[in-house]
Amino acid sequence: MRYLILILISICFTQNTSAQIYEVGIFAGGSNFIGDVGATDYISPNQAAFGAIVKWNRSPRHSFRASVIFSDLEGIDGKSDDPRRKQRGYSFNTSILEISAGMEFTFWDFDLHTSGIKGTPYLYSGITLTNHDNYFFTTTGQYTSENTSSWAYGIPMVLGYKSNISNHLVLAAEIGARYTFSDELDGSVPDAESRENLSFGNTNSNDWYVFSGITLTYTFGRRPCYCNF
């Protein structure tokens, strides 16, 4: 009997670790920038953003999540409410590639193994790596490439709501701000130390950008085995 119990525990443990629920899908939406150039609206998408997302649902309340998102970031002083920025008249546009990984927490249980339509708000955070080309503004205000690129670390802060729309499809809408540990995305701080004198704006405040959009994921995987002795 002792050996039979050990065998049952081993079988259930093996199934629980290998038979998890996964999600793969797409992200589509828009982006806006918050920094030293352009408008400072918190949620005002002005460029398209798209990418891929994958999740590993470890329980009905939390998931490991990773994504890759492409977008452009744009800032135009003429669209700012600040009269000083309007008078300055700077503008920039740069392409970014964001890689993000972290954990997603749901407010309520979101058990994909139960039947019926269900939904829940959720939070996501972790770490981001954002690749961008480096630019600077000349003394005459010309946006100029440095012919280099950099990676900016950041922290994503995402709030969303998701619901299953079929047995295998989950639709979500989310807004996610990214705080970066860089002030170089808009060209206000050149990457090259030799151009440090061309820095402008609030050099004590780093850059932010926001992704607003939807995700559509396909779920697959067997129901985990839960054994109580």
Coordinates of N, CA and C in Angstrom, one line a residue:
M1 N 0.8 -1.2 0.0 CA 0.0 0.0 0.0 C 0.9 1.3 0.0
R2 N 1.9 1.2 0.8 CA 2.8 2.4 0.8 C 3.4 2.7 -0.5
Y3 N 3.8 1.6 -1.3 CA 4.4 1.8 -2.6 C 3.3 2.4 -3.6
L4 N 2.1 1.9 -3.4 CA 1.0 2.3 -4.3 C 0.8 3.8 -4.2
I5 N 0.8 4.3 -2.9 CA 0.6 5.7 -2.6 C 1.7 6.6 -3.2
L6 N 2.9 6.1 -3.1 CA 4.1 6.8 -3.7 C 4.0 6.9 -5.2
I7 N 3.5 5.8 -5.8 CA 3.4 5.8 -7.3 C 2.3 6.8 -7.7
L8 N 1.2 6.9 -7.0 CA 0.1 7.8 -7.3 C 0.6 9.3 -7.1
I9 N 1.3 9.5 -6.0 CA 1.8 10.9 -5.8 C 2.8 11.3 -7.0
S10 N 3.6 10.4 -7.4 CA 4.6 10.6 -8.5 C 3.9 10.9 -9.8
I11 N 2.8 10.1 -10.1 CA 2.1 10.4 -11.3 C 1.4 11.7 -11.3
C12 N 0.8 12.1 -10.2 CA 0.1 13.4 -10.1 C 1.1 14.5 -10.2
F13 N 2.2 14.4 -9.5 CA 3.2 15.5 -9.6 C 3.7 15.7 -11.0
T14 N 4.0 14.6 -11.7 CA 4.5 14.7 -13.1 C 3.4 15.4 -14.0
Q15 N 2.1 15.0 -13.8 CA 1.1 15.6 -14.6 C 1.0 17.1 -14.3
N16 N 1.1 17.4 -13.0 CA 0.9 18.8 -12.6 C 2.0 19.7 -13.1
T17 N 3.2 19.2 -13.3 CA 4.3 20.1 -13.7 C 4.3 20.1 -15.3
S18 N 3.8 19.1 -15.9 CA 3.9 19.1 -17.4 C 2.7 19.5 -18.1
A19 N 1.5 19.3 -17.4 CA 0.2 19.6 -18.1 C -0.3 20.9 -17.7
Q20 N 0.3 22.0 -18.0 CA -0.1 23.3 -17.7 C -0.8 23.9 -18.9
I21 N -1.5 25.0 -18.7 CA -2.2 25.8 -19.7 C -1.3 26.9 -20.3
Y22 N -1.2 27.0 -21.6 CA -0.4 28.0 -22.2 C -1.3 28.9 -23.1
E23 N -0.8 30.1 -23.4 CA -1.5 31.0 -24.3 C -0.5 31.6 -25.2
V24 N -0.8 31.6 -26.5 CA 0.0 32.3 -27.5 C -0.9 33.2 -28.3
G25 N -0.4 34.4 -28.7 CA -1.3 35.3 -29.5 C -0.6 36.5 -29.9
I26 N -1.4 37.6 -30.2 CA -0.9 38.8 -30.8 C -1.4 40.0 -29.9
F27 N -0.6 41.1 -30.0 CA -1.0 42.4 -29.5 C -1.1 43.4 -30.6
A28 N -2.1 44.2 -30.6 CA -2.3 45.3 -31.6 C -2.9 46.5 -30.9
G29 N -2.3 47.6 -31.2 CA -2.8 48.9 -30.6 C -2.0 50.1 -31.0
G30 N -1.7 51.0 -30.1 CA -1.0 52.2 -30.4 C -0.1 52.6 -29.2
S31 N 0.8 53.5 -29.5 CA 1.8 54.0 -28.5 C 1.8 55.5 -28.5
N32 N 2.2 56.0 -27.3 CA 2.4 57.5 -27.2 C 3.6 57.7 -26.2
F33 N 4.3 58.8 -26.4 CA 5.5 59.0 -25.7 C 5.3 60.2 -24.7
I34 N 6.0 60.1 -23.5 CA 5.9 61.1 -22.5 C 7.4 61.4 -22.1
G35 N 7.8 62.6 -22.5 CA 9.2 63.0 -22.2 C 9.5 64.5 -22.4
D36 N 10.6 64.8 -22.9 CA 11.0 66.2 -23.0 C 10.7 66.8 -24.3
V37 N 10.1 66.0 -25.3 CA 9.7 66.6 -26.6 C 8.3 66.1 -26.8
G38 N 7.4 67.0 -27.3 CA 6.1 66.6 -27.7 C 5.1 66.8 -26.5
A39 N 3.9 66.3 -26.8 CA 2.8 66.4 -25.8 C 3.1 65.5 -24.6
T40 N 2.4 65.8 -23.5 CA 2.6 65.0 -22.2 C 1.3 64.3 -21.8
D41 N 0.4 64.1 -22.8 CA -0.8 63.4 -22.4 C -0.4 61.9 -22.0
Y42 N -1.1 61.4 -21.0 CA -0.7 60.1 -20.5 C -1.2 59.0 -21.4
I43 N -2.4 59.1 -22.0 CA -3.0 58.1 -22.9 C -3.4 58.8 -24.1
S44 N -2.6 58.8 -25.2 CA -3.0 59.4 -26.4 C -2.2 58.8 -27.5
P45 N -2.6 57.6 -27.9 CA -1.9 56.8 -29.0 C -1.8 57.6 -30.3
N46 N -0.6 57.7 -30.8 CA -0.4 58.4 -32.1 C 0.4 57.6 -33.1
Q47 N 0.9 56.4 -32.7 CA 1.6 55.5 -33.6 C 1.1 54.1 -33.4
A48 N 1.1 53.3 -34.4 CA 0.7 51.9 -34.3 C 1.7 51.0 -33.6
A49 N 1.2 50.0 -32.9 CA 2.1 49.1 -32.1 C 1.5 47.7 -32.4
F50 N 2.4 46.7 -32.6 CA 2.0 45.3 -32.8 C 3.1 44.4 -32.3
G51 N 2.7 43.2 -31.9 CA 3.6 42.2 -31.4 C 3.0 40.9 -31.1
A52 N 3.8 40.1 -30.4 CA 3.4 38.7 -30.0 C 3.5 38.6 -28.5
I53 N 2.7 37.7 -28.0 CA 2.6 37.5 -26.5 C 2.5 36.0 -26.2
V54 N 3.1 35.5 -25.1 CA 2.9 34.2 -24.7 C 2.8 34.1 -23.2
K55 N 1.9 33.2 -22.7 CA 1.7 33.1 -21.2 C 1.7 31.7 -20.8
W56 N 2.1 31.5 -19.6 CA 2.1 30.2 -18.9 C 1.3 30.4 -17.6
N57 N 0.1 29.9 -17.7 CA -0.9 30.1 -16.5 C -0.6 29.1 -15.4
R58 N 0.1 29.5 -14.4 CA 0.5 28.6 -13.3 C -0.7 28.4 -12.3
S59 N -1.7 29.3 -12.3 CA -2.8 29.1 -11.4 C -3.9 29.9 -12.0
P60 N -5.1 29.8 -11.4 CA -6.2 30.7 -11.9 C -6.0 32.2 -11.5
R61 N -5.0 32.5 -10.7 CA -4.7 33.9 -10.3 C -3.5 34.5 -10.8
H62 N -2.5 33.7 -11.3 CA -1.3 34.3 -11.8 C -0.7 33.6 -13.0
S63 N 0.0 34.3 -13.9 CA 0.6 33.7 -15.1 C 2.0 34.3 -15.3
F64 N 2.9 33.5 -15.8 CA 4.2 34.1 -16.3 C 3.9 34.6 -17.7
R65 N 4.5 35.7 -18.1 CA 4.1 36.3 -19.4 C 5.3 36.9 -20.0
A66 N 5.4 36.8 -21.3 CA 6.5 37.4 -22.1 C 5.9 38.0 -23.4
S67 N 6.5 39.0 -23.9 CA 6.0 39.6 -25.2 C 7.1 40.3 -25.9
V68 N 6.9 40.5 -27.2 CA 7.8 41.3 -28.1 C 6.9 42.2 -28.8
I69 N 7.1 43.6 -28.7 CA 6.3 44.6 -29.4 C 7.1 45.5 -30.2
F70 N 6.7 45.8 -31.4 CA 7.3 46.8 -32.3 C 6.4 48.0 -32.3
S71 N 7.1 49.2 -32.4 CA 6.3 50.5 -32.5 C 7.3 51.6 -32.9
D72 N 6.7 52.7 -33.3 CA 7.4 54.0 -33.4 C 7.0 54.9 -32.2
L73 N 7.9 55.7 -31.7 CA 7.6 56.7 -30.8 C 7.7 58.1 -31.4
E74 N 6.7 58.9 -31.2 CA 6.7 60.2 -31.9 C 6.4 61.3 -30.9
G75 N 7.1 62.4 -31.0 CA 6.8 63.6 -30.2 C 6.9 64.8 -31.0
I76 N 5.9 65.7 -30.9 CA 5.8 66.9 -31.7 C 5.4 68.1 -30.8
D77 N 6.4 69.0 -30.6 CA 6.1 70.1 -29.7 C 4.9 70.9 -30.1
G78 N 4.6 71.0 -31.4 CA 3.4 71.7 -31.8 C 2.1 71.2 -31.3
K79 N 2.1 69.9 -30.8 CA 0.9 69.3 -30.3 C 0.8 69.3 -28.8
S80 N 1.8 70.0 -28.2 CA 1.9 70.1 -26.7 C 1.0 71.3 -26.2
D81 N 0.5 71.2 -24.9 CA -0.2 72.3 -24.3 C 0.8 73.3 -23.7
D82 N 2.0 73.0 -23.7 CA 3.0 73.9 -23.1 C 3.4 74.9 -24.1
P83 N 3.2 76.2 -23.9 CA 3.5 77.2 -24.9 C 5.0 77.3 -25.2
R84 N 5.8 77.0 -24.2 CA 7.3 77.0 -24.4 C 7.7 75.9 -25.4
R85 N 7.1 74.8 -25.3 CA 7.4 73.7 -26.3 C 6.9 74.1 -27.7
K86 N 5.7 74.7 -27.7 CA 5.2 75.1 -29.0 C 6.1 76.1 -29.7
Q87 N 6.6 77.0 -28.9 CA 7.6 78.0 -29.5 C 8.9 77.4 -29.9
R88 N 9.3 76.3 -29.2 CA 10.6 75.7 -29.5 C 10.5 74.9 -30.8
G89 N 9.4 74.2 -31.0 CA 9.1 73.5 -32.3 C 9.9 72.3 -32.6
Y90 N 10.3 71.5 -31.6 CA 11.1 70.3 -31.9 C 10.1 69.2 -32.2
S91 N 10.6 68.1 -32.9 CA 9.8 66.9 -33.2 C 10.8 65.8 -33.4
F92 N 10.4 64.6 -33.1 CA 11.2 63.4 -33.3 C 10.3 62.2 -33.6
N93 N 10.9 61.2 -34.2 CA 10.3 59.9 -34.5 C 11.3 58.8 -34.5
T94 N 11.1 57.8 -33.6 CA 12.1 56.7 -33.6 C 11.4 55.4 -33.4
S95 N 12.0 54.4 -34.0 CA 11.4 53.0 -33.9 C 12.0 52.3 -32.7
I96 N 11.1 51.5 -32.0 CA 11.6 50.7 -30.9 C 11.2 49.3 -31.0
L97 N 11.9 48.4 -30.3 CA 11.6 47.0 -30.2 C 11.7 46.7 -28.7
E98 N 10.5 46.3 -28.1 CA 10.4 46.1 -26.7 C 10.3 44.6 -26.4
I99 N 11.2 44.1 -25.5 CA 11.1 42.7 -25.0 C 10.7 42.8 -23.6
S100 N 9.6 42.1 -23.2 CA 9.2 42.2 -21.8 C 8.9 40.8 -21.2
A101 N 9.2 40.7 -19.9 CA 8.9 39.4 -19.2 C 8.5 39.8 -17.8
G102 N 7.5 39.0 -17.2 CA 7.1 39.3 -15.9 C 6.0 38.4 -15.5
M103 N 5.1 38.9 -14.6 CA 4.0 38.1 -14.0 C 2.7 38.9 -14.1
E104 N 1.7 38.2 -14.5 CA 0.3 38.8 -14.6 C -0.5 38.2 -13.4
F105 N -1.2 39.2 -12.7 CA -2.1 38.8 -11.6 C -3.5 39.2 -11.9
T106 N -4.4 38.3 -11.7 CA -5.9 38.6 -11.9 C -6.5 38.9 -10.6
F107 N -7.5 39.8 -10.7 CA -8.3 40.2 -9.5 C -9.1 39.1 -9.0
W108 N -9.7 38.3 -9.9 CA -10.5 37.1 -9.6 C -10.0 35.9 -10.2
D109 N -10.4 34.7 -9.8 CA -10.0 33.5 -10.4 C -10.4 33.5 -11.9
F110 N -9.4 33.0 -12.7 CA -9.7 32.9 -14.2 C -9.3 31.5 -14.6
D111 N -10.2 30.6 -14.3 CA -9.9 29.2 -14.5 C -10.3 28.8 -15.9
L112 N -9.4 28.5 -16.8 CA -9.7 28.2 -18.2 C -10.2 26.8 -18.3
H113 N -10.2 26.0 -17.2 CA -10.6 24.6 -17.3 C -12.1 24.5 -17.1
T114 N -12.8 25.5 -16.6 CA -14.2 25.5 -16.3 C -14.9 26.0 -17.5
S115 N -16.2 25.6 -17.7 CA -17.0 25.9 -18.8 C -17.6 27.3 -18.6
G116 N -18.0 27.9 -19.7 CA -18.7 29.2 -19.6 C -17.8 30.4 -19.8
I117 N -18.4 31.6 -20.1 CA -17.7 32.8 -20.3 C -17.3 33.4 -18.9
K118 N -16.1 33.8 -18.8 CA -15.6 34.4 -17.6 C -14.7 35.6 -17.9
G119 N -14.6 36.5 -17.0 CA -13.7 37.7 -17.2 C -13.2 38.2 -15.9
T120 N -12.1 39.0 -16.0 CA -11.5 39.5 -14.8 C -10.5 40.7 -15.1
P121 N -10.4 41.7 -14.3 CA -9.4 42.7 -14.4 C -8.0 42.0 -14.1
Y122 N -6.9 42.6 -14.5 CA -5.6 42.0 -14.2 C -4.6 43.1 -14.2
L123 N -3.5 42.8 -13.5 CA -2.3 43.7 -13.5 C -1.1 42.9 -14.0
Y124 N -0.2 43.6 -14.7 CA 1.0 43.0 -15.2 C 2.2 43.9 -14.9
S125 N 3.3 43.3 -14.4 CA 4.6 44.0 -14.2 C 5.7 43.1 -14.3
G126 N 6.9 43.6 -14.5 CA 8.1 42.8 -14.7 C 9.3 43.7 -15.1
I127 N 9.9 43.4 -16.2 CA 11.0 44.2 -16.7 C 10.9 44.3 -18.2
T128 N 11.4 45.4 -18.8 CA 11.4 45.5 -20.2 C 12.8 45.9 -20.7
L129 N 13.1 45.5 -21.9 CA 14.3 45.9 -22.6 C 13.9 46.5 -23.9
T130 N 14.2 47.8 -24.1 CA 13.8 48.5 -25.3 C 15.0 48.9 -26.1
N131 N 15.0 48.5 -27.4 CA 16.1 48.9 -28.3 C 15.7 50.1 -29.1
H132 N 16.5 51.1 -29.2 CA 16.2 52.3 -29.9 C 17.5 52.9 -30.5
D133 N 17.3 53.6 -31.6 CA 18.5 54.3 -32.2 C 18.7 55.6 -31.5
N134 N 19.9 56.0 -31.5 CA 20.3 57.3 -30.7 C 20.3 58.5 -31.7
Y135 N 19.7 59.6 -31.2 CA 19.6 60.8 -31.9 C 20.0 62.0 -31.0
F136 N 20.2 63.1 -31.6 CA 20.4 64.4 -30.8 C 19.9 65.5 -31.6
F137 N 19.6 66.6 -30.9 CA 19.2 67.9 -31.6 C 20.4 68.8 -31.6
T138 N 20.7 69.3 -32.8 CA 21.8 70.3 -33.0 C 21.4 71.6 -32.4
T139 N 22.3 72.6 -32.4 CA 22.0 73.9 -31.8 C 21.0 74.6 -32.6
T140 N 20.7 74.2 -33.8 CA 19.7 74.8 -34.7 C 18.4 74.0 -34.6
G141 N 18.3 73.0 -33.8 CA 17.1 72.2 -33.6 C 16.9 71.1 -34.6
Q142 N 18.0 70.7 -35.3 CA 17.8 69.6 -36.3 C 18.0 68.3 -35.6
Y143 N 17.0 67.4 -35.9 CA 17.1 66.0 -35.3 C 18.0 65.2 -36.1
T144 N 19.1 64.7 -35.4 CA 20.2 64.1 -36.1 C 20.6 62.7 -35.5
S145 N 20.9 61.8 -36.4 CA 21.2 60.4 -35.9 C 22.6 60.4 -35.4
E146 N 22.9 59.6 -34.4 CA 24.2 59.4 -33.9 C 24.8 58.1 -34.5
N147 N 24.0 57.4 -35.3 CA 24.5 56.1 -36.0 C 24.8 55.1 -35.0
T148 N 24.2 55.1 -33.8 CA 24.4 54.0 -32.8 C 23.0 53.7 -32.3
S149 N 22.9 52.6 -31.5 CA 21.7 52.2 -30.9 C 21.9 51.8 -29.4
S150 N 20.9 51.8 -28.6 CA 21.0 51.4 -27.2 C 19.9 50.6 -26.7
W151 N 20.1 49.9 -25.6 CA 19.0 49.2 -24.9 C 18.7 50.0 -23.6
A152 N 17.4 50.2 -23.4 CA 16.9 50.9 -22.2 C 16.1 49.9 -21.4
Y153 N 16.5 49.8 -20.1 CA 15.8 49.0 -19.2 C 14.5 49.8 -18.7
G154 N 13.5 49.0 -18.3 CA 12.3 49.7 -17.9 C 11.4 48.8 -17.0
I155 N 10.4 49.4 -16.5 CA 9.4 48.7 -15.7 C 8.0 48.9 -16.3
P156 N 7.3 47.8 -16.7 CA 6.0 48.0 -17.2 C 4.9 48.0 -16.1
M157 N 3.9 48.8 -16.2 CA 2.8 48.9 -15.3 C 1.5 48.8 -16.1
V158 N 0.9 47.6 -16.1 CA -0.2 47.4 -17.1 C -1.4 47.1 -16.3
L159 N -2.5 47.7 -16.7 CA -3.9 47.4 -16.2 C -4.8 46.9 -17.4
G160 N -5.5 45.8 -17.2 CA -6.3 45.3 -18.3 C -7.5 44.6 -17.8
Y161 N -8.3 44.1 -18.8 CA -9.4 43.3 -18.5 C -9.5 42.2 -19.6
K162 N -9.7 41.0 -19.2 CA -9.7 39.9 -20.2 C -10.9 39.0 -20.0
S163 N -11.3 38.3 -21.1 CA -12.4 37.4 -21.0 C -12.2 36.3 -22.1
N164 N -12.6 35.1 -21.8 CA -12.6 34.1 -22.9 C -13.8 34.3 -23.7
I165 N -13.6 34.2 -25.1 CA -14.7 34.4 -26.0 C -15.1 33.1 -26.7
S166 N -14.3 32.0 -26.4 CA -14.6 30.7 -26.8 C -13.9 29.7 -25.9
N167 N -13.9 28.4 -26.3 CA -13.2 27.5 -25.4 C -11.7 27.7 -25.5
H168 N -11.2 28.3 -26.6 CA -9.7 28.4 -26.8 C -9.2 29.8 -27.1
L169 N -10.1 30.8 -27.1 CA -9.7 32.2 -27.4 C -10.0 33.1 -26.2
V170 N -9.0 33.9 -25.9 CA -9.1 34.9 -24.8 C -8.8 36.3 -25.4
L171 N -9.8 37.2 -25.2 CA -9.6 38.6 -25.7 C -9.4 39.5 -24.5
A172 N -8.4 40.4 -24.6 CA -8.1 41.3 -23.5 C -7.9 42.7 -24.0
A173 N -8.2 43.7 -23.2 CA -7.9 45.1 -23.5 C -7.1 45.7 -22.4
E174 N -6.0 46.4 -22.7 CA -5.1 46.8 -21.7 C -4.4 48.1 -22.0
I175 N -4.0 48.8 -21.0 CA -3.2 50.1 -21.1 C -2.0 49.9 -20.2
G176 N -0.8 50.1 -20.8 CA 0.4 49.8 -20.0 C 1.4 50.9 -20.2
A177 N 1.8 51.6 -19.1 CA 2.8 52.6 -19.0 C 4.2 51.9 -18.8
R178 N 5.2 52.4 -19.5 CA 6.6 51.9 -19.3 C 7.4 53.0 -18.8
Y179 N 7.9 52.8 -17.6 CA 8.9 53.8 -17.0 C 10.3 53.2 -17.4
T180 N 11.1 54.0 -18.1 CA 12.4 53.6 -18.5 C 13.5 54.2 -17.7
F181 N 14.6 53.5 -17.6 CA 15.8 54.1 -16.8 C 16.7 54.8 -17.8
S182 N 16.1 55.6 -18.7 CA 16.8 56.3 -19.8 C 16.2 57.6 -20.1
D183 N 16.9 58.6 -20.5 CA 16.4 59.9 -20.9 C 16.8 60.1 -22.3
E184 N 17.1 59.1 -23.1 CA 17.7 59.2 -24.4 C 16.7 58.9 -25.6
L185 N 15.5 58.4 -25.3 CA 14.6 58.0 -26.3 C 14.2 59.1 -27.3
D186 N 14.1 60.3 -26.8 CA 13.6 61.4 -27.6 C 14.7 62.3 -28.1
G187 N 16.0 62.0 -27.9 CA 17.1 62.8 -28.3 C 17.4 63.9 -27.5
S188 N 16.8 64.1 -26.3 CA 17.1 65.2 -25.4 C 18.4 65.1 -24.7
V189 N 18.9 63.8 -24.6 CA 20.2 63.6 -24.0 C 21.0 62.7 -25.0
P190 N 22.0 63.2 -25.6 CA 22.7 62.4 -26.6 C 23.4 61.3 -25.9
D191 N 23.6 60.2 -26.6 CA 24.3 59.1 -26.1 C 25.8 59.3 -25.9
A192 N 26.4 60.0 -26.9 CA 27.8 60.3 -26.8 C 28.2 61.4 -25.8
E193 N 29.1 61.1 -25.0 CA 29.5 62.1 -23.9 C 30.0 63.4 -24.5
S194 N 30.6 63.3 -25.7 CA 31.1 64.5 -26.3 C 30.1 65.5 -26.7
R195 N 28.8 65.0 -26.7 CA 27.7 65.9 -27.1 C 26.8 66.3 -25.8
E196 N 27.4 66.1 -24.7 CA 26.7 66.3 -23.4 C 26.1 67.7 -23.3
N197 N 26.8 68.7 -23.9 CA 26.4 70.1 -23.9 C 25.1 70.3 -24.7
L198 N 24.7 69.4 -25.5 CA 23.5 69.5 -26.3 C 22.2 69.0 -25.5
S199 N 22.4 68.5 -24.3 CA 21.3 68.0 -23.5 C 20.3 69.1 -23.2
F200 N 19.1 68.8 -23.1 CA 18.1 69.8 -22.7 C 16.9 69.1 -22.0
G201 N 16.0 70.0 -21.5 CA 14.8 69.4 -20.8 C 15.2 69.1 -19.3
N202 N 14.3 68.3 -18.7 CA 14.5 67.9 -17.3 C 15.3 66.6 -17.3
T203 N 16.6 66.8 -17.1 CA 17.6 65.6 -17.1 C 17.4 64.8 -15.9
N204 N 16.6 65.2 -14.9 CA 16.4 64.4 -13.7 C 15.1 63.5 -13.8
S205 N 14.5 63.6 -15.0 CA 13.2 62.8 -15.2 C 13.4 62.0 -16.4
N206 N 13.3 60.7 -16.3 CA 13.5 59.7 -17.4 C 12.2 59.7 -18.3
D207 N 12.4 59.0 -19.4 CA 11.3 58.9 -20.4 C 10.3 57.8 -20.1
W208 N 9.1 58.0 -20.5 CA 8.0 57.1 -20.4 C 7.4 56.9 -21.8
Y209 N 6.8 55.7 -22.0 CA 5.9 55.5 -23.1 C 4.8 54.6 -22.7
V210 N 3.7 54.6 -23.5 CA 2.5 53.9 -23.1 C 2.0 53.1 -24.3
F211 N 1.7 51.8 -24.1 CA 1.0 51.0 -25.1 C -0.4 50.8 -24.7
S212 N -1.3 51.1 -25.6 CA -2.8 50.8 -25.4 C -3.3 49.9 -26.5
G213 N -3.9 48.8 -26.2 CA -4.4 48.0 -27.2 C -5.1 46.7 -26.7
I214 N -5.2 45.7 -27.6 CA -5.9 44.5 -27.3 C -4.9 43.3 -27.5
T215 N -5.2 42.2 -26.9 CA -4.5 41.0 -27.1 C -5.5 39.9 -27.4
L216 N -5.2 39.0 -28.3 CA -6.0 37.9 -28.7 C -5.1 36.6 -28.6
T217 N -5.4 35.7 -27.7 CA -4.5 34.6 -27.4 C -5.3 33.3 -27.6
Y218 N -4.6 32.3 -28.0 CA -5.1 30.9 -28.2 C -4.6 30.1 -27.0
T219 N -5.5 29.4 -26.3 CA -5.1 28.6 -25.2 C -5.0 27.1 -25.6
F220 N -4.1 26.4 -25.0 CA -4.0 25.0 -25.2 C -3.3 24.3 -24.0
G221 N -3.4 23.0 -23.9 CA -2.8 22.3 -22.7 C -3.9 21.5 -22.0
R222 N -3.5 20.4 -21.4 CA -4.4 19.6 -20.6 C -4.7 20.1 -19.2
R223 N -5.8 19.7 -18.7 CA -6.2 20.1 -17.3 C -5.2 19.4 -16.3
P224 N -4.6 20.3 -15.4 CA -3.7 19.7 -14.4 C -4.3 18.7 -13.5
C225 N -3.5 17.8 -12.9 CA -4.0 16.8 -11.9 C -3.8 17.4 -10.5
Y226 N -4.9 17.5 -9.7 CA -4.7 17.9 -8.3 C -5.1 16.7 -7.4
C227 N -4.2 16.3 -6.6 CA -4.5 15.1 -5.8 C -4.4 15.5 -4.3
N228 N -5.3 15.1 -3.5 CA -5.3 15.3 -2.1 C -5.3 14.0 -1.3
F229 N -4.3 13.9 -0.4 CA -4.2 12.7 0.4 C -4.4 13.0 1.8

